[in-house]
XYZ file of C-alpha atoms in Angstrom:
556
model
C -44.039 -31.589 -6.434
C -46.921 -32.779 -4.288
C -46.538 -31.000 -0.929
C -49.230 -33.025 0.824
C -47.811 -36.374 -0.278
C -44.237 -35.261 0.509
C -45.279 -34.147 3.989
C -46.790 -37.578 4.706
C -43.761 -39.413 3.314
C -41.337 -37.317 5.372
C -43.409 -37.936 8.501
C -43.345 -41.680 7.794
C -39.607 -41.554 7.163
C -39.031 -39.855 10.528
C -41.011 -42.590 12.241
C -39.062 -45.355 10.445
C -35.671 -43.830 11.296
C -36.676 -43.197 14.926
C -37.841 -46.814 15.334
C -34.654 -48.112 13.692
C -32.477 -46.061 16.055
C -34.459 -47.335 19.073
C -33.927 -50.934 17.941
C -30.410 -50.812 16.456
C -28.817 -47.993 18.410
C -27.440 -44.627 17.264
C -26.035 -45.592 13.861
C -24.312 -42.574 12.258
C -26.164 -42.818 8.922
C -29.568 -43.233 10.574
C -28.936 -40.275 12.902
C -27.665 -38.083 10.048
C -30.696 -38.692 7.835
C -33.140 -38.253 10.708
C -31.422 -34.977 11.662
C -31.901 -33.689 8.102
C -35.555 -34.724 8.131
C -36.089 -32.609 11.267
C -34.096 -29.591 10.010
C -36.516 -26.653 10.066
C -34.889 -24.859 7.139
C -35.170 -27.935 4.904
C -38.704 -28.584 6.127
C -39.772 -25.031 5.344
C -38.420 -25.247 1.796
C -40.289 -28.509 1.214
C -43.565 -27.424 2.823
C -43.131 -29.792 5.758
C -44.507 -28.521 9.102
C -42.770 -31.271 11.111
C -39.429 -29.498 11.540
C -37.784 -29.414 14.963
C -34.302 -27.924 15.231
C -33.776 -29.163 18.795
C -34.285 -32.780 17.697
C -32.361 -32.147 14.495
C -29.365 -30.860 16.457
C -29.568 -33.790 18.895
C -29.402 -36.396 16.113
C -26.828 -34.442 14.054
C -24.517 -34.291 17.076
C -24.927 -38.028 17.643
C -23.992 -38.691 13.996
C -21.004 -36.356 14.169
C -19.731 -37.910 17.392
C -20.022 -41.340 15.738
C -17.642 -40.097 13.025
C -19.935 -39.054 10.154
C -17.987 -36.330 8.226
C -21.121 -34.863 6.594
C -22.697 -34.531 10.031
C -19.586 -32.719 11.274
C -19.935 -30.029 8.595
C -23.666 -29.752 9.227
C -23.054 -29.466 12.969
C -20.639 -26.618 12.245
C -23.554 -24.830 10.535
C -25.874 -25.568 13.464
C -23.476 -23.927 15.923
C -22.833 -21.059 13.555
C -26.539 -20.297 13.029
C -27.873 -21.306 16.441
C -30.131 -24.058 15.054
C -31.452 -25.973 18.052
C -28.487 -24.888 20.184
C -26.896 -21.661 21.427
C -24.709 -20.263 18.664
C -20.967 -20.636 19.119
C -18.532 -19.617 16.394
C -15.724 -21.396 18.257
C -17.607 -24.728 18.263
C -18.612 -24.164 14.622
C -14.905 -23.811 13.787
C -14.003 -26.888 15.862
C -16.439 -29.153 14.014
C -15.315 -27.844 10.613
C -11.755 -28.646 11.702
C -12.758 -32.196 12.773
C -14.277 -32.771 9.325
C -11.089 -31.513 7.648
C -8.955 -33.764 9.857
C -10.693 -36.865 8.492
C -10.040 -35.632 4.940
C -13.594 -34.493 4.160
C -13.330 -31.747 1.541
C -16.332 -29.782 2.793
C -14.455 -29.524 6.076
C -11.646 -27.691 4.266
C -14.301 -25.542 2.605
C -15.877 -24.462 5.892
C -12.495 -24.083 7.580
C -11.381 -21.695 4.829
C -14.474 -19.572 5.388
C -13.833 -19.366 9.139
C -10.283 -18.108 8.555
C -11.441 -15.760 5.777
C -13.996 -13.884 7.876
C -12.563 -14.579 11.358
C -15.445 -16.557 12.867
C -14.574 -18.429 16.047
C -10.905 -18.192 15.195
C -8.557 -15.299 14.535
C -8.850 -14.063 10.952
C -5.940 -15.480 8.974
C -5.685 -14.757 5.253
C -2.574 -16.929 4.886
C -4.360 -20.053 6.175
C -7.499 -19.240 4.187
C -5.368 -18.846 1.035
C -3.623 -22.188 1.636
C -6.933 -23.995 2.103
C -8.510 -22.348 -0.943
C -5.468 -23.121 -3.112
C -5.750 -26.751 -1.992
C -9.465 -26.851 -2.865
C -8.696 -25.257 -6.232
C -6.170 -28.029 -6.947
C -8.943 -30.538 -6.253
C -11.039 -28.899 -8.961
C -13.279 -26.575 -6.933
C -14.190 -23.141 -8.325
C -16.557 -22.083 -5.553
C -16.519 -22.428 -1.767
C -18.982 -21.665 1.048
C -21.840 -22.170 -1.457
C -21.395 -18.882 -3.314
C -17.832 -17.536 -3.183
C -15.532 -17.729 -6.208
C -12.223 -19.153 -4.978
C -10.254 -17.087 -7.497
C -12.133 -13.941 -6.513
C -11.501 -14.370 -2.792
C -7.818 -15.243 -3.340
C -7.527 -12.089 -5.437
C -9.187 -9.900 -2.821
C -7.025 -11.308 -0.009
C -3.810 -10.637 -1.954
C -5.090 -7.146 -2.800
C -5.886 -6.306 0.811
C -2.942 -8.107 2.410
C -2.592 -8.453 6.164
C -3.672 -11.225 8.533
C -0.479 -13.167 7.769
C -0.570 -12.654 3.985
C 1.684 -10.199 2.160
C -0.005 -7.710 -0.161
C 0.715 -8.779 -3.729
C -0.983 -6.934 -6.600
C 0.613 -9.178 -9.234
C -0.953 -12.325 -7.768
C -4.217 -10.497 -7.069
C -4.451 -9.449 -10.726
C -3.853 -13.037 -11.869
C -6.493 -14.510 -9.550
C -9.098 -11.866 -10.374
C -8.475 -12.219 -14.099
C -8.964 -15.990 -13.854
C -12.186 -15.669 -11.859
C -14.175 -13.738 -14.504
C -15.776 -16.828 -16.117
C -16.860 -18.075 -12.694
C -18.195 -14.668 -11.642
C -20.099 -14.417 -14.917
C -21.570 -17.894 -14.375
C -22.539 -17.347 -10.729
C -23.263 -13.633 -10.714
C -24.736 -13.620 -7.212
C -21.493 -14.604 -5.483
C -19.923 -11.133 -5.641
C -23.067 -9.508 -4.292
C -23.148 -12.168 -1.559
C -19.583 -11.358 -0.561
C -20.337 -7.650 -0.448
C -23.447 -8.091 1.647
C -21.895 -10.338 4.301
C -22.126 -8.204 7.448
C -19.243 -9.803 9.279
C -16.693 -8.971 6.621
C -15.704 -5.585 5.261
C -16.274 -5.883 1.518
C -17.305 -2.614 -0.069
C -16.664 -1.977 -3.764
C -14.631 -5.186 -3.999
C -15.875 -6.493 -7.341
C -13.188 -7.823 -9.727
C -13.353 -4.914 -12.187
C -13.115 -2.047 -9.705
C -10.392 -3.814 -7.685
C -8.222 -4.527 -10.745
C -8.651 -0.934 -11.905
C -7.638 0.390 -8.477
C -4.457 -1.691 -8.482
C -3.550 -0.446 -11.976
C -4.264 3.129 -10.878
C -2.028 2.882 -7.785
C 0.683 0.509 -9.025
C 3.258 -1.143 -6.782
C 3.364 -4.552 -5.064
C 4.577 -6.269 -8.229
C 2.861 -4.249 -10.994
C 3.491 -0.969 -12.841
C 1.068 1.923 -12.639
C -0.997 1.978 -15.845
C -3.784 4.568 -15.960
C -4.899 3.649 -19.478
C -5.349 0.019 -18.426
C -7.234 1.153 -15.280
C -9.697 3.149 -17.396
C -10.170 0.209 -19.786
C -10.876 -2.246 -16.943
C -13.363 0.129 -15.286
C -15.074 0.741 -18.633
C -15.425 -3.002 -19.207
C -16.897 -3.428 -15.720
C -19.365 -0.634 -16.393
C -20.403 -2.264 -19.695
C -20.949 -5.570 -17.860
C -22.957 -3.805 -15.121
C -20.423 -5.180 -12.626
C -18.828 -1.983 -11.324
C -19.792 -1.106 -7.750
C -19.154 1.983 -5.641
C -17.971 5.514 -6.380
C -14.220 4.777 -6.158
C -13.703 3.823 -9.844
C -15.856 6.746 -10.996
C -13.791 9.238 -8.994
C -10.575 7.587 -10.193
C -11.718 8.003 -13.820
C -12.546 11.686 -13.242
C -9.105 12.283 -11.712
C -7.493 10.752 -14.787
C -9.693 12.994 -16.947
C -8.496 16.070 -15.042
C -4.828 15.290 -14.438
C -3.908 12.712 -17.115
C -6.433 13.243 -19.905
C -3.874 11.949 -22.466
C -4.458 8.489 -20.929
C -8.183 8.516 -21.761
C -9.519 6.779 -24.885
C -9.826 9.379 -27.645
C -13.474 10.169 -28.420
C -13.161 13.290 -30.556
C -12.971 15.674 -27.583
C -10.021 17.924 -26.984
C -8.172 17.714 -23.630
C -9.631 20.993 -22.326
C -13.198 19.737 -22.910
C -12.500 16.414 -21.209
C -10.990 18.191 -18.210
C -13.978 20.539 -17.861
C -16.401 17.627 -18.193
C -14.589 15.660 -15.454
C -14.548 18.669 -13.094
C -18.248 19.302 -13.728
C -19.112 15.654 -13.051
C -17.004 15.548 -9.874
C -18.771 18.699 -8.654
C -22.059 16.785 -8.556
C -21.348 15.669 -4.993
C -24.673 13.901 -4.604
C -23.652 11.310 -7.211
C -20.227 10.775 -5.643
C -21.784 8.874 -2.715
C -19.265 8.212 0.081
C -16.456 9.817 -1.998
C -18.219 13.201 -1.881
C -16.017 14.366 1.014
C -12.853 13.663 -0.969
C -14.239 15.331 -4.116
C -15.140 18.430 -2.117
C -11.627 18.654 -0.648
C -10.043 18.007 -4.067
C -12.061 20.773 -5.755
C -11.165 23.244 -2.986
C -7.463 22.320 -3.070
C -7.153 22.766 -6.829
C -9.300 25.947 -6.997
C -11.991 24.206 -9.076
C -14.665 24.930 -6.459
C -17.126 27.781 -6.856
C -16.188 28.853 -3.316
C -12.905 29.083 -1.415
C -11.790 27.339 1.766
C -8.774 27.674 4.058
C -5.950 25.134 3.854
C -6.509 24.128 7.499
C -10.208 23.438 6.937
C -9.456 21.385 3.822
C -6.957 19.300 5.806
C -9.599 18.781 8.504
C -12.083 17.600 5.850
C -9.539 15.140 4.463
C -8.630 13.747 7.876
C -12.287 13.020 8.621
C -12.758 11.412 5.237
C -9.620 9.318 5.634
C -10.848 8.186 9.064
C -14.120 7.024 7.519
C -12.286 5.132 4.757
C -9.226 3.899 6.644
C -9.878 0.269 5.619
C -10.025 1.150 1.889
C -6.459 1.375 0.563
C -7.554 3.130 -2.660
C -9.308 5.853 -0.658
C -6.271 6.174 1.628
C -4.036 6.464 -1.475
C -6.151 9.344 -2.825
C -6.384 11.110 0.556
C -2.630 10.826 1.177
C -1.854 12.230 -2.274
C -3.997 15.294 -1.601
C -2.594 15.732 1.917
C 0.945 15.710 0.488
C -0.094 18.386 -2.000
C -1.252 20.447 0.990
C 2.145 19.964 2.637
C 1.088 17.289 5.180
C 3.684 14.501 5.374
C 2.450 12.813 8.556
C -1.147 12.836 9.777
C -2.803 11.728 13.042
C -5.283 9.353 11.352
C -2.375 7.248 10.060
C -0.928 7.074 13.572
C -4.327 6.267 15.111
C -4.964 3.274 12.812
C -1.344 2.371 12.041
C -1.671 3.027 8.283
C 1.795 2.785 6.750
C 3.360 3.498 10.168
C 3.448 1.909 13.599
C 0.331 2.790 15.594
C 1.339 5.674 17.888
C -1.331 7.277 20.057
C 1.065 9.922 21.372
C 1.588 11.297 17.843
C -2.124 10.954 17.102
C -2.909 13.066 20.179
C -0.469 15.746 18.962
C -2.465 16.021 15.737
C -5.950 15.721 17.248
C -5.606 18.028 20.252
C -5.240 21.418 18.435
C -8.333 20.712 16.338
C -10.296 19.460 19.348
C -9.313 22.537 21.374
C -10.440 24.675 18.412
C -13.925 23.194 18.930
C -14.191 20.387 16.375
C -16.272 17.577 17.998
C -14.961 14.919 15.601
C -11.459 15.267 17.034
C -12.908 15.428 20.561
C -14.334 11.959 19.895
C -10.974 10.625 18.685
C -9.233 11.948 21.813
C -11.921 10.409 24.009
C -11.393 7.022 22.309
C -7.627 7.183 22.876
C -7.884 8.082 26.567
C -10.666 5.517 27.157
C -8.486 2.563 26.099
C -4.950 3.948 26.488
C -1.943 2.156 25.045
C 0.425 2.809 22.137
C 2.370 5.449 24.024
C -0.545 7.033 25.932
C -1.691 6.103 29.443
C -5.323 5.265 30.010
C -7.057 8.331 31.484
C -10.728 7.954 32.356
C -11.199 11.557 33.432
C -9.742 12.874 30.157
C -11.927 10.462 28.140
C -15.036 11.572 30.027
C -14.094 15.247 29.584
C -13.602 15.051 25.808
C -16.717 12.919 25.239
C -18.759 15.354 27.345
C -17.437 18.377 25.427
C -18.370 16.727 22.124
C -21.817 15.791 23.466
C -22.495 19.455 24.256
C -21.893 20.156 20.565
C -24.517 17.546 19.667
C -21.936 15.032 18.447
C -23.807 11.732 18.741
C -20.725 9.525 18.812
C -19.338 11.612 21.673
C -22.648 11.140 23.478
C -22.245 7.378 23.074
C -18.679 7.589 24.446
C -19.972 9.645 27.369
C -22.654 6.999 28.044
C -20.005 4.263 28.065
C -17.997 6.251 30.633
C -21.052 6.735 32.854
C -22.236 3.112 32.567
C -18.783 1.622 33.209
C -17.628 4.192 35.757
C -14.761 5.460 33.572
C -13.584 8.790 34.966
C -16.205 8.590 37.741
C -16.190 7.344 41.324
C -18.807 4.700 40.500
C -20.814 3.575 37.468
C -24.428 4.581 36.930
C -27.233 2.208 37.859
C -28.760 -0.052 35.215
C -31.880 2.144 35.158
C -29.847 5.300 34.516
C -27.809 3.529 31.858
C -30.976 2.330 30.155
C -32.352 5.876 29.998
C -29.124 7.117 28.420
C -29.045 4.277 25.889
C -32.653 4.962 24.916
C -31.883 8.672 24.576
C -29.432 7.957 21.784
C -31.001 5.010 19.943
C -34.417 6.684 19.656
C -33.102 9.667 17.707
C -33.051 10.023 13.940
C -36.509 9.009 12.705
C -39.543 6.787 13.321
C -37.293 3.737 13.644
C -34.353 5.327 15.442
C -30.865 4.519 14.224
C -32.102 2.365 11.338
C -33.371 5.535 9.666
C -30.162 7.379 10.468
C -27.993 4.734 8.817
C -30.163 3.693 5.880
C -31.576 7.083 4.889
C -28.352 9.013 5.434
C -29.498 11.749 7.768
C -27.247 14.839 7.758
C -24.510 13.987 10.220
C -20.887 14.840 9.766
C -19.074 11.943 8.143
C -19.597 8.605 6.482
C -17.732 7.001 9.381
C -20.310 8.401 11.800
C -23.036 6.634 9.837
C -21.023 3.419 10.000
C -20.323 3.892 13.702
C -24.025 4.367 14.412
C -24.576 0.842 13.110
C -22.118 -0.452 15.699
C -23.686 1.724 18.385
C -27.050 0.121 17.621
C -25.562 -3.382 17.841
C -23.840 -2.532 21.101
C -26.884 -0.837 22.613
C -29.091 -3.773 21.648
C -26.668 -6.272 23.163
C -26.330 -4.155 26.295
C -30.101 -4.054 26.661
C -30.392 -7.816 26.136
C -27.777 -8.690 28.735
C -28.231 -6.073 31.446
C -31.743 -4.668 31.455
C -33.701 -7.911 31.784
C -31.207 -10.535 32.983
C -34.037 -12.984 33.649
C -34.561 -13.152 29.867
C -30.864 -13.443 29.047
C -31.161 -17.095 27.944
C -33.622 -16.022 25.226
C -31.467 -13.210 23.879
C -27.893 -14.278 24.529
C -27.316 -15.564 20.978
C -28.347 -12.238 19.436
C -26.262 -10.275 21.923
C -23.155 -12.398 21.374
C -23.590 -12.237 17.605
C -23.818 -8.419 17.646
C -20.828 -7.986 19.948
C -18.739 -10.535 18.051
C -19.464 -8.689 14.806
C -18.069 -5.501 16.337
C -14.920 -7.296 17.565
C -14.275 -8.953 14.217
C -15.215 -6.007 11.995
C -14.433 -2.447 13.131
C -12.679 -3.906 16.184
C -9.998 -5.365 13.884
C -8.718 -1.834 13.171
C -10.076 0.397 15.958
C -8.979 -0.411 19.560
C -11.838 1.635 21.064
C -14.573 -0.543 19.552
C -12.569 -3.704 20.154
C -12.170 -2.826 23.858
C -15.874 -2.038 24.362
C -17.259 -5.150 22.679
C -14.607 -7.522 24.042
C -15.141 -6.268 27.608
C -18.862 -6.986 27.342
C -18.269 -10.448 25.850
C -15.821 -11.276 28.630
C -18.347 -10.072 31.219
C -20.811 -12.565 29.703
C -18.161 -15.298 29.632
C -18.728 -15.639 25.882
C -15.463 -14.600 24.261
C -13.973 -17.916 23.244
C -11.714 -18.851 20.364
C -10.856 -22.373 19.337
C -7.388 -23.767 19.955
C -5.548 -23.331 16.652
C -2.859 -25.843 17.632
C -5.357 -28.577 16.760
C -5.217 -27.505 13.094
C -1.513 -28.368 12.616
C -2.142 -31.797 11.088
C -4.567 -30.330 8.525
C -2.164 -27.608 7.402
C 0.759 -30.007 7.334
C -1.084 -32.026 4.676
C -2.216 -28.932 2.753
C 1.298 -27.423 2.661
C 2.794 -30.736 1.505
C 0.375 -30.939 -1.449
C 0.914 -27.269 -2.413
C 4.704 -27.661 -2.209
C 4.588 -30.716 -4.494
C 2.532 -28.688 -6.978
C 5.200 -25.946 -6.986
C 7.928 -28.474 -7.870
C 6.077 -29.795 -10.934
C 7.204 -28.329 -14.310
C 4.782 -25.856 -15.818
């Protein structure tokens, strides 16, 4: 590849296309090719210094408006990434939908991704599954450049929700079928796990299949021997992520050692080995809190702990893992052993029950009044937003956040700042200058780089959920600074601010009303919370459903 020659040729090509457009008018093919020649990402890859995303967007939009389907899918990417235009997930979705409407398969591909992660449109696993099944019928194995279709269909049926019923039987089938594709394109699973806007932790095929076999239900029988075998295979393939499968294997070794493959050890030895391994909390990563509570409950710990304190430990751990059904399964099993049939975390998030803040308050209040700042934070969140059987109460929210702040609970300090900035529980909000000082006071703690150290290096704060929440606090604080502190520079920073706030709404905001309320309020203040009109997608899904229904009628 001759970079110098290529650079000259691309420059000449841009001149030829520009002249042709000036003479012949905005032909869709000419505009599309010229837009690609100006695309800065493509130019950078090819060593071309003539990239210009503003011009690239201008010509790509002209091509798309003329009816070029390829340009429509590219334009979706431009709006999604903010290339030459302010980013807009809603407009990115709209252009993907236009491409799908004209029967362009990459339009279906991009549309599926929007529904899968909830970008610019409400997350909808049912619609994503229909689109992916349609693409699979057309012969596709991968979508959105790096996602295995079988893998994503399996994960969606494992997780359930967003319009799709949880179905372990189907999830097992899809994940089993995706192994050749995952082996061929190994990076796709890591890509899925690293995507910030979507909660995918420990969701590789091996660990997920093992978790379903461990738990059973939703169409399959519980099979601990099969779970161990699947996890072992994943470990051999170096494709087993997270501490969940490891802890699950240790629990089988302690409680069901007859299900383990026989390796010449007697049951007593295997049990001791599993307990010893589980006691190494440092290697249990984010499952260390559960392991600690399990060892205390079953008297395997070198020390003793009261039943009430163990329950408190489990509630905090369950809060931090509320989106992980395997973790919730383990926590609930241990809570039942401790005599707890209903817990406030389940009522706060609506896990297995209707969300009920009144019942959550009943469970949180005694622990908060006993001085635990974690439960002070949960009460503050409930009173800040209100709803689900509890009236909004700004003064109560401010009071509980302030009490937690005095105990050096950083999340409570953030809640207190939000009350002061927005005038919740006060006669009037603080000035921008005062708010800025408070924001700086919290984001500059932790290390040389503030919250980034706190999250990445795991500084000693209470729970894993706190570490996760600090990430959202950083996003929120950054967006707040962009939009309020220097409004004259808002046009430069709006895309970053909207992206950070939207991530909060579509990630933790999907399950936690407190974070959803904070981020959504700020987006609405900026006039940036927009979702595309889903009614426009009816014609696309009518075609997809018709094809899938015809497939069901065919004999196997």
